Structures are given as C-alpha cells and as structure tokens.
One Martini backbone bead per residue (centre of mass of N, CA, C, O) as a GRO file, in nm:
protein
  369
    1MET     BB    1  -3.758  -5.362  -4.254
    2PHE     BB    2  -3.930  -5.139  -4.385
    3LYS     BB    3  -4.195  -5.296  -4.356
    4LYS     BB    4  -4.206  -5.304  -4.047
    5LEU     BB    5  -4.208  -4.994  -3.997
    6LYS     BB    6  -4.465  -4.940  -4.160
    7ASP     BB    7  -4.657  -5.117  -3.988
    8LYS     BB    8  -4.616  -4.969  -3.719
    9ILE     BB    9  -4.729  -4.692  -3.803
   10LYS     BB   10  -5.008  -4.791  -3.880
   11ARG     BB   11  -5.088  -4.904  -3.602
   12GLU     BB   12  -5.071  -4.633  -3.451
   13GLN     BB   13  -5.286  -4.482  -3.620
   14ASP     BB   14  -5.518  -4.682  -3.560
   15GLY     BB   15  -5.517  -4.636  -3.249
   16GLN     BB   16  -5.595  -4.332  -3.246
   17GLN     BB   17  -5.864  -4.361  -3.386
   18HIS     BB   18  -5.987  -4.549  -3.166
   19GLN     BB   19  -5.956  -4.353  -2.922
   20PHE     BB   20  -6.143  -4.102  -3.074
   21HIS     BB   21  -6.379  -4.264  -3.118
   22PRO     BB   22  -6.712  -4.264  -3.042
   23SER     BB   23  -6.715  -4.586  -2.984
   24ASN     BB   24  -6.527  -4.540  -2.767
   25PRO     BB   25  -6.546  -4.582  -2.426
   26TYR     BB   26  -6.325  -4.377  -2.337
   27TYR     BB   27  -6.444  -4.135  -2.478
   28MET     BB   28  -6.727  -4.133  -2.327
   29ASN     BB   29  -6.570  -4.112  -2.025
   30SER     BB   30  -6.454  -3.857  -2.070
   31SER     BB   31  -6.415  -3.511  -2.029
   32ASN     BB   32  -6.516  -3.446  -2.332
   33GLN     BB   33  -6.823  -3.488  -2.300
   34GLN     BB   34  -6.902  -3.185  -2.233
   35HIS     BB   35  -6.833  -3.095  -2.541
   36LEU     BB   36  -6.970  -3.314  -2.716
   37GLY     BB   37  -7.201  -3.554  -2.626
   38SER     BB   38  -7.207  -3.664  -2.932
   39PRO     BB   39  -7.173  -3.851  -3.212
   40SER     BB   40  -7.137  -3.577  -3.389
   41GLY     BB   41  -6.962  -3.359  -3.195
   42LYS     BB   42  -7.166  -3.170  -3.077
   43TYR     BB   43  -7.286  -2.931  -2.873
   44GLN     BB   44  -7.414  -2.995  -2.533
   45SER     BB   45  -7.589  -2.946  -2.275
   46PRO     BB   46  -7.613  -3.029  -1.965
   47HIS     BB   47  -7.819  -3.284  -1.790
   48VAL     BB   48  -7.848  -3.079  -1.511
   49SER     BB   49  -7.986  -3.029  -1.215
   50PRO     BB   50  -8.040  -2.817  -0.984
   51PRO     BB   51  -8.019  -2.776  -0.675
   52ALA     BB   52  -8.165  -2.751  -0.400
   53GLN     BB   53  -8.254  -2.549  -0.162
   54GLY     BB   54  -7.996  -2.604   0.079
   55ASP     BB   55  -7.816  -2.783  -0.098
   56SER     BB   56  -7.465  -2.872  -0.013
   57SER     BB   57  -7.360  -3.141  -0.143
   58SER     BB   58  -7.264  -2.996  -0.428
   59GLY     BB   59  -7.162  -2.685  -0.347
   60TYR     BB   60  -7.423  -2.522  -0.384
   61VAL     BB   61  -7.502  -2.167  -0.342
   62ALA     BB   62  -7.728  -1.938  -0.292
   63THR     BB   63  -7.812  -1.621  -0.342
   64PRO     BB   64  -7.884  -1.382  -0.148
   65GLY     BB   65  -8.183  -1.260  -0.190
   66PRO     BB   66  -8.321  -1.112  -0.428
   67PRO     BB   67  -8.361  -1.076  -0.733
   68PRO     BB   68  -8.272  -0.907  -0.981
   69PRO     BB   69  -8.376  -0.646  -1.131
   70GLN     BB   70  -8.566  -0.518  -1.383
   71TYR     BB   71  -8.550  -0.322  -1.638
   72PRO     BB   72  -8.711  -0.089  -1.773
   73GLN     BB   73  -8.877   0.005  -2.032
   74GLN     BB   74  -8.815   0.193  -2.289
   75PRO     BB   75  -8.951   0.455  -2.396
   76PRO     BB   76  -9.082   0.599  -2.642
   77PRO     BB   77  -9.034   0.842  -2.843
   78SER     BB   78  -9.114   1.192  -2.849
   79TRP     BB   79  -9.238   1.419  -3.123
   80GLU     BB   80  -9.383   1.634  -2.977
   81PRO     BB   81  -9.455   1.944  -2.957
   82PRO     BB   82  -9.458   2.208  -2.784
   83PRO     BB   83  -9.636   2.427  -2.644
   84TYR     BB   84  -9.784   2.715  -2.715
   85HIS     BB   85  -9.638   3.051  -2.684
   86ASP     BB   86  -9.741   3.382  -2.628
   87TRP     BB   87  -9.516   3.652  -2.622
   88THR     BB   88  -9.725   3.902  -2.663
   89VAL     BB   89  -9.826   3.850  -2.382
   90ILE     BB   90  -9.898   4.033  -2.097
   91PRO     BB   91  -9.861   3.993  -1.783
   92ASP     BB   92 -10.002   4.003  -1.467
   93ASN     BB   93  -9.841   4.226  -1.206
   94SER     BB   94 -10.036   4.328  -0.968
   95LEU     BB   95  -9.962   4.084  -0.750
   96LEU     BB   96  -9.693   4.177  -0.721
   97PRO     BB   97  -9.441   4.284  -0.563
   98PRO     BB   98  -9.261   4.535  -0.504
   99PRO     BB   99  -8.989   4.674  -0.575
  100PRO     BB  100  -8.702   4.754  -0.471
  101SER     BB  101  -8.535   4.997  -0.341
  102ILE     BB  102  -8.333   5.265  -0.455
  103CYS     BB  103  -8.019   5.357  -0.368
  104TYR     BB  104  -7.833   5.653  -0.329
  105ASP     BB  105  -7.529   5.847  -0.325
  106SER     BB  106  -7.696   6.093  -0.449
  107SER     BB  107  -7.816   6.401  -0.535
  108PRO     BB  108  -7.940   6.592  -0.814
  109THR     BB  109  -7.937   6.877  -0.656
  110ALA     BB  110  -7.839   6.863  -0.333
  111ASN     BB  111  -7.524   6.877  -0.146
  112CYS     BB  112  -7.326   6.817   0.096
  113THR     BB  113  -7.055   6.797   0.274
  114MET     BB  114  -6.833   6.586   0.419
  115GLU     BB  115  -6.777   6.763   0.667
  116ASP     BB  116  -7.073   6.778   0.765
  117GLY     BB  117  -7.113   6.474   0.798
  118ASP     BB  118  -6.887   6.426   1.006
  119ARG     BB  119  -6.989   6.632   1.215
  120ALA     BB  120  -7.267   6.493   1.262
  121PHE     BB  121  -7.164   6.221   1.359
  122ALA     BB  122  -7.003   6.329   1.601
  123TRP     BB  123  -7.249   6.460   1.739
  124THR     BB  124  -7.418   6.198   1.784
  125GLU     BB  125  -7.199   6.050   1.950
  126ALA     BB  126  -7.197   6.285   2.181
  127ASN     BB  127  -7.536   6.266   2.156
  128PRO     BB  128  -7.758   6.104   2.298
  129LEU     BB  129  -8.054   5.998   2.335
  130TRP     BB  130  -8.332   6.080   2.474
  131GLN     BB  131  -8.537   6.047   2.717
  132PRO     BB  132  -8.838   6.034   2.807
  133GLN     BB  133  -9.082   6.282   2.875
  134ASN     BB  134  -9.286   6.422   3.127
  135LEU     BB  135  -9.569   6.568   3.078
  136THR     BB  136  -9.799   6.789   3.121
  137PRO     BB  137 -10.129   6.831   3.086
  138ALA     BB  138 -10.105   7.108   2.943
  139GLN     BB  139  -9.906   7.023   2.723
  140HIS     BB  140 -10.078   6.796   2.599
  141THR     BB  141 -10.318   6.976   2.521
  142ALA     BB  142 -10.165   7.169   2.332
  143ILE     BB  143 -10.085   6.954   2.126
  144GLN     BB  144 -10.373   6.863   2.039
  145HIS     BB  145 -10.419   7.182   1.929
  146GLY     BB  146 -10.140   7.284   1.789
  147GLN     BB  147  -9.959   7.443   2.016
  148LEU     BB  148  -9.687   7.524   1.835
  149ALA     BB  149  -9.346   7.611   1.824
  150LEU     BB  150  -9.084   7.766   1.660
  151LEU     BB  151  -8.730   7.696   1.622
  152LYS     BB  152  -8.437   7.853   1.569
  153ALA     BB  153  -8.170   7.786   1.400
  154PRO     BB  154  -7.843   7.881   1.379
  155THR     BB  155  -7.849   7.850   1.043
  156TYR     BB  156  -8.090   8.032   1.032
  157THR     BB  157  -8.213   8.263   0.771
  158GLY     BB  158  -8.494   8.444   0.885
  159ASP     BB  159  -8.846   8.400   0.919
  160LEU     BB  160  -9.073   8.357   1.216
  161LEU     BB  161  -9.430   8.380   1.197
  162PRO     BB  162  -9.685   8.420   1.391
  163GLN     BB  163 -10.023   8.373   1.407
  164LYS     BB  164 -10.333   8.401   1.525
  165ARG     BB  165 -10.346   8.112   1.493
  166PRO     BB  166 -10.271   7.846   1.650
  167GLY     BB  167 -10.017   7.677   1.463
  168HIS     BB  168  -9.952   7.929   1.273
  169TRP     BB  169  -9.697   7.974   1.013
  170LYS     BB  170  -9.461   8.211   0.875
  171CYS     BB  171  -9.200   8.172   0.619
  172ARG     BB  172  -8.863   8.321   0.550
  173THR     BB  173  -8.582   8.302   0.351
  174HIS     BB  174  -8.273   8.332   0.257
  175ALA     BB  175  -8.075   8.265  -0.014
  176LYS     BB  176  -7.818   8.184   0.202
  177CYS     BB  177  -7.937   7.950   0.339
  178LYS     BB  178  -7.863   7.698   0.524
  179ASP     BB  179  -7.877   7.410   0.651
  180SER     BB  180  -8.200   7.343   0.815
  181SER     BB  181  -8.375   7.268   1.130
  182ILE     BB  182  -8.706   7.299   1.230
  183LEU     BB  183  -8.832   7.300   1.551
  184THR     BB  184  -9.016   7.224   1.825
  185ASN     BB  185  -9.098   7.274   2.166
  186LEU     BB  186  -9.278   7.013   2.124
  187PRO     BB  187  -9.397   6.711   2.115
  188MET     BB  188  -9.620   6.504   1.922
  189TYR     BB  189  -9.479   6.252   2.064
  190SER     BB  190  -9.553   6.067   2.364
  191VAL     BB  191  -9.469   5.802   2.544
  192PHE     BB  192  -9.636   5.841   2.812
  193TRP     BB  193  -9.915   5.931   2.653
  194ASP     BB  194  -9.914   5.759   2.346
  195SER     BB  195  -9.837   5.477   2.377
  196PRO     BB  196  -9.977   5.170   2.287
  197LEU     BB  197  -9.844   5.010   2.526
  198HIS     BB  198 -10.037   5.175   2.729
  199THR     BB  199 -10.326   5.240   2.575
  200GLN     BB  200 -10.417   5.043   2.331
  201GLN     BB  201 -10.390   5.283   2.118
  202PRO     BB  202 -10.379   5.465   1.859
  203LYS     BB  203 -10.129   5.696   1.705
  204THR     BB  204 -10.143   6.023   1.547
  205ILE     BB  205  -9.919   6.216   1.349
  206TYR     BB  206  -9.948   6.563   1.215
  207PHE     BB  207  -9.864   6.783   0.930
  208GLU     BB  208  -9.860   7.098   0.747
  209LEU     BB  209  -9.746   7.241   0.421
  210LYS     BB  210  -9.708   7.551   0.242
  211VAL     BB  211  -9.608   7.640  -0.074
  212THR     BB  212  -9.506   7.982  -0.190
  213GLY     BB  213  -9.180   7.948  -0.242
  214VAL     BB  214  -8.899   7.898  -0.483
  215GLY     BB  215  -8.666   8.094  -0.479
  216ARG     BB  216  -8.469   8.351  -0.637
  217GLY     BB  217  -8.557   8.544  -0.880
  218GLU     BB  218  -8.522   8.397  -1.223
  219ARG     BB  219  -8.542   8.121  -1.140
  220THR     BB  220  -8.621   7.817  -1.173
  221LEU     BB  221  -8.723   7.540  -1.010
  222GLU     BB  222  -8.491   7.352  -1.120
  223GLU     BB  223  -8.257   7.585  -1.058
  224ALA     BB  224  -8.311   7.607  -0.770
  225GLU     BB  225  -8.116   7.664  -0.467
  226ALA     BB  226  -8.370   7.505  -0.317
  227GLY     BB  227  -8.554   7.381  -0.015
  228ILE     BB  228  -8.793   7.135   0.120
  229ALA     BB  229  -8.864   6.963   0.436
  230VAL     BB  230  -9.036   6.681   0.586
  231GLY     BB  231  -9.062   6.565   0.941
  232PHE     BB  232  -8.894   6.356   1.191
  233VAL     BB  233  -8.755   6.368   1.531
  234ALA     BB  234  -8.511   6.261   1.767
  235PRO     BB  235  -8.375   6.372   2.039
  236PRO     BB  236  -8.104   6.492   1.949
  237TYR     BB  237  -8.041   6.734   1.675
  238PRO     BB  238  -7.873   6.840   1.399
  239THR     BB  239  -7.971   7.155   1.267
  240PHE     BB  240  -7.749   7.141   1.014
  241ARG     BB  241  -7.964   6.926   0.924
  242LEU     BB  242  -8.169   6.739   0.755
  243PRO     BB  243  -8.430   6.549   0.758
  244GLY     BB  244  -8.300   6.202   0.738
  245TRP     BB  245  -7.974   6.210   0.767
  246GLN     BB  246  -7.998   6.116   1.061
  247ARG     BB  247  -8.048   5.999   1.345
  248ALA     BB  248  -8.369   5.958   1.419
  249SER     BB  249  -8.483   6.014   1.110
  250LEU     BB  250  -8.728   6.170   0.884
  251GLY     BB  251  -8.781   6.244   0.522
  252ILE     BB  252  -8.921   6.475   0.273
  253HIS     BB  253  -8.795   6.597  -0.030
  254GLY     BB  254  -8.867   6.869  -0.257
  255ASP     BB  255  -8.615   6.871  -0.463
  256ASP     BB  256  -8.617   6.526  -0.529
  257GLY     BB  257  -8.854   6.332  -0.402
  258ARG     BB  258  -8.724   6.200  -0.150
  259LYS     BB  259  -8.649   5.961   0.089
  260TYR     BB  260  -8.540   5.978   0.441
  261VAL     BB  261  -8.369   5.723   0.657
  262ASN     BB  262  -8.095   5.751   0.787
  263ASP     BB  263  -7.966   5.921   0.520
  264THR     BB  264  -7.648   6.043   0.395
  265TRP     BB  265  -7.712   6.027   0.096
  266GLY     BB  266  -7.965   5.987  -0.174
  267GLY     BB  267  -8.190   5.812  -0.120
  268VAL     BB  268  -8.542   5.755  -0.222
  269ASP     BB  269  -8.774   5.708  -0.430
  270PHE     BB  270  -9.119   5.872  -0.408
  271THR     BB  271  -9.165   6.164  -0.544
  272THR     BB  272  -9.228   6.484  -0.617
  273THR     BB  273  -9.185   6.792  -0.638
  274PHE     BB  274  -9.218   7.092  -0.491
  275LYS     BB  275  -9.474   7.335  -0.540
  276PRO     BB  276  -9.623   7.610  -0.576
  277GLY     BB  277  -9.926   7.544  -0.377
  278ASP     BB  278  -9.851   7.314  -0.216
  279ILE     BB  279  -9.994   7.069   0.015
  280VAL     BB  280  -9.811   6.915   0.260
  281GLY     BB  281  -9.789   6.590   0.436
  282ILE     BB  282  -9.697   6.433   0.756
  283GLY     BB  283  -9.713   6.093   0.899
  284ILE     BB  284  -9.780   5.885   1.200
  285LYS     BB  285  -9.877   5.544   1.282
  286PHE     BB  286  -9.946   5.402   1.592
  287ALA     BB  287  -9.984   5.045   1.669
  288PRO     BB  288 -10.090   4.768   1.760
  289PRO     BB  289 -10.013   4.461   1.689
  290GLN     BB  290 -10.169   4.224   1.489
  291LYS     BB  291  -9.899   4.067   1.522
  292PRO     BB  292  -9.686   3.896   1.672
  293PRO     BB  293  -9.373   3.886   1.725
  294SER     BB  294  -9.111   3.738   1.603
  295TYR     BB  295  -8.789   3.544   1.596
  296GLU     BB  296  -8.674   3.706   1.396
  297PRO     BB  297  -8.415   3.917   1.362
  298THR     BB  298  -8.592   4.147   1.202
  299GLN     BB  299  -8.848   4.123   1.441
  300ARG     BB  300  -8.764   4.173   1.744
  301ALA     BB  301  -8.807   4.509   1.737
  302ARG     BB  302  -9.115   4.471   1.701
  303LEU     BB  303  -9.374   4.659   1.868
  304LEU     BB  304  -9.509   4.819   1.626
  305ASP     BB  305  -9.725   4.958   1.411
  306ILE     BB  306  -9.594   5.143   1.120
  307ASP     BB  307  -9.725   5.440   0.952
  308VAL     BB  308  -9.600   5.615   0.681
  309PHE     BB  309  -9.718   5.934   0.548
  310PHE     BB  310  -9.823   6.111   0.241
  311THR     BB  311  -9.935   6.438   0.135
  312ARG     BB  312 -10.135   6.604  -0.138
  313ASN     BB  313 -10.387   6.808  -0.157
  314GLY     BB  314 -10.568   6.595   0.034
  315MET     BB  315 -10.386   6.341  -0.059
  316ARG     BB  316 -10.275   6.035  -0.062
  317GLU     BB  317  -9.939   5.941  -0.201
  318GLY     BB  318  -9.788   5.775   0.037
  319GLY     BB  319  -9.570   5.510   0.184
  320TRP     BB  320  -9.452   5.324   0.484
  321ASP     BB  321  -9.289   5.095   0.673
  322GLY     BB  322  -9.136   5.156   0.982
  323ASN     BB  323  -9.006   4.841   0.990
  324GLU     BB  324  -8.825   4.851   0.771
  325GLU     BB  325  -8.549   4.756   0.618
  326LEU     BB  326  -8.246   4.888   0.596
  327ASP     BB  327  -7.973   4.987   0.494
  328ALA     BB  328  -7.654   4.906   0.600
  329ARG     BB  329  -7.557   5.221   0.606
  330SER     BB  330  -7.777   5.254   0.837
  331GLU     BB  331  -7.690   5.337   1.128
  332GLY     BB  332  -7.932   5.197   1.355
  333GLY     BB  333  -8.160   5.246   1.174
  334THR     BB  334  -8.480   5.294   1.352
  335THR     BB  335  -8.378   5.433   1.586
  336GLY     BB  336  -8.636   5.632   1.752
  337LEU     BB  337  -8.894   5.535   1.536
  338ARG     BB  338  -9.061   5.296   1.725
  339GLY     BB  339  -9.184   5.453   1.998
  340GLU     BB  340  -8.931   5.511   2.220
  341CYS     BB  341  -8.955   5.819   2.135
  342ASP     BB  342  -8.969   6.135   2.111
  343LEU     BB  343  -9.147   6.342   1.866
  344PHE     BB  344  -9.055   6.590   1.621
  345PRO     BB  345  -9.110   6.826   1.423
  346ALA     BB  346  -8.964   6.884   1.084
  347ILE     BB  347  -8.799   7.157   0.899
  348GLY     BB  348  -8.636   7.179   0.595
  349VAL     BB  349  -8.378   7.413   0.478
  350PHE     BB  350  -8.269   7.589   0.168
  351GLY     BB  351  -8.246   7.880   0.082
  352GLY     BB  352  -8.506   8.041  -0.094
  353VAL     BB  353  -8.811   8.036   0.100
  354ASP     BB  354  -9.177   7.983   0.113
  355PHE     BB  355  -9.398   7.924   0.405
  356GLU     BB  356  -9.648   7.722   0.569
  357VAL     BB  357  -9.769   7.621   0.897
  358PHE     BB  358  -9.974   7.331   1.029
  359PHE     BB  359 -10.086   7.202   1.355
  360SER     BB  360 -10.386   7.230   1.331
  361PRO     BB  361 -10.665   7.044   1.254
  362GLU     BB  362 -10.840   7.292   1.145
  363ASP     BB  363 -10.618   7.342   0.891
  364TRP     BB  364 -10.666   7.085   0.752
  365ILE     BB  365 -10.722   6.896   0.435
  366TYR     BB  366 -10.647   6.637   0.598
  367ASN     BB  367 -10.763   6.325   0.739
  368PRO     BB  368 -10.576   6.104   0.957
  369PHE     BB  369 -10.821   5.953   1.140
   0.00000   0.00000   0.00000
C-alpha cells in the first residue's frame, strides 16, 4: 500500500516537470512565452513590428501632433572671472540732468507768523486775480522807457525818493519795517500789448536793484534781521507779504538766497545772499512755443515758453523754466505767471535796508534783450 502511494506521488512530480519543461509544447504556446521566450528561460523583447500609421486594426492609435521636443544640452559651466571694474574712476556726470530742487519747510533767516500766512490766504481767496487791462498808447510808451513809479505799501515804513532820471528811485526803510511789497503804478508786462500770442514776438521784462545797505547798527550781514527780495506779481497782491509767498507771484530773496514761486514755506535753494554793493536783476522772457503743447496733463496749460532769469553785477547767474511743475503744496501752481495776466515789478523788504531801483534800460548794466 505504501509503495503504491509513493509511486503515485512520484508520477505527479514527474508530470509537473514535463508541464513546465521548455520542450513541452504547451509551455511554448502559453502566455508565459512573452516573459521567457527562449529555451534558456531568459527574457527577450517581443519581435513584433509596430503597426503602420493609420492602421487601427490592431487597436494602436498614434499620438497626434509632433514628437515631444528634445531638451537642449546643458552648457558646460563657465568659471571665468567677471571683467575688472575700477571703482576709483569717477564717471562723468556732466551730461546727466540736474537733481530735483529741494523744497524747505522754513527759511533759515526770517519767517513770518502762521497768522500772517492764514490772513494772506484768506485775502487772496476774497480777491480774485484781475483781468488784463487795456493800457493807453501813452502808458505803454512810458513803460517801455522805464518811467514807472513806486507805490508805498501800508506796512512799509521808510522813504521812497524819485531821482532826476525817470525810473530811478532811492529807498531807505526803518529798522522795524514789517514785511512789505513795493509795487509799481503800471505793469511791466501787458497782455493786450505784449503777449506773444498776439504779437508772435518774444517779450522780455526786467529791472535792476542796487543794494547799498543791509541792517542797522553794529550787526553783521549774517545777523541782520533785514532783507530784500526782487520779483514779479499779478495783481491784486497782499502787500504785507514778500513776492513769491502768495498766489501768482515769484521772487528771489536776498536774505536766504532762495527762490519762491507761490511758496508760503521755505523756498528752494537758488543763489547766495545779497551783499552791499551787489546789483541784482530779475527778468522774464515770454516767447512763442518752439514745440506745440502736448496732450500730457502737465503740459496742457503750456501756452508760451517762459524763461525766468536772475543776474548779479552784470552777469546772468541762474534761472528756471516758468512752466516747471511746482510742489503739490503750491495751490494754483503758476496761475497768473504764464502770460495770461498783467505783471508788475515787486520789491520785498523787511527790517532796515537801503537800495536803489532802476527801471530804465539806460541804467542797466546787463542787457536782457
């Protein structure tokens, strides 16, 4: 019995070996052929050609579109050092534009009170700018020859003395003279007579002032609580304020050397202080625009080319473009100074000063034309 069972087990083991032997035809036709495929039992890839493009009989469909691109070869790393730069060489910045002007909140020399500033603002709000006035031919001729008179402001304490030559004045203030602007009886620029929009010709206005004394007593120039300013204003103007502090006015102040264009704060650095013996002049040239105004928001109001200039002792010392954009705190910008209003010469004073004014071209040491 045990012998029969042992023979049966042996026959079953021999049958399994024949079933999986490579020579067995069932083994060769089985699905395992894809994995073994060779009498040695090692893996071989199937020898099947891919179907032709468009042949769907085998169920294979080609992926549409071009084949995927090949990534470019990574360039070899470069270990070359960067080019040498000599940091000790100073570049030429002469062709660069000038730096923006720095606006100050106060002047280092003399400042008015906040009450005066508020009162001046309320005054300008209550008194709108005048419309241009049509001068008579005789008045216009007198202006061309510098035959202008000075008008004493209510806050001015001192003397205004006309000289023999028309347009020549000598002035002397008291030591306690408050802020005052001395204006002329007639405008130096008339819209109806002089505007380049009508004449198609440039128009230059200019006058000079000679400083003969600043301060009273033994104070030095730097310690003197006194000053002179020259400029232009469009009327009406609060004459208890210096030119350049309020609407439609510009001025160059000799106590701090700064320019003021509708600037009730501290002005912008421009020149040096006025000293006794200096002959200073200020002028504006209005001309037809060389380029037509653009449609940029900042250029829409540009009607004329405007050159504001300052002279000292017969030499031009500086200037600026009258169309330049002002600081945002200058309410109204350059309204009244763009050639749309009549302009009057203005001389600002405070404290004890001595000076002479020249409106006639025959007395100028600088030729602005």
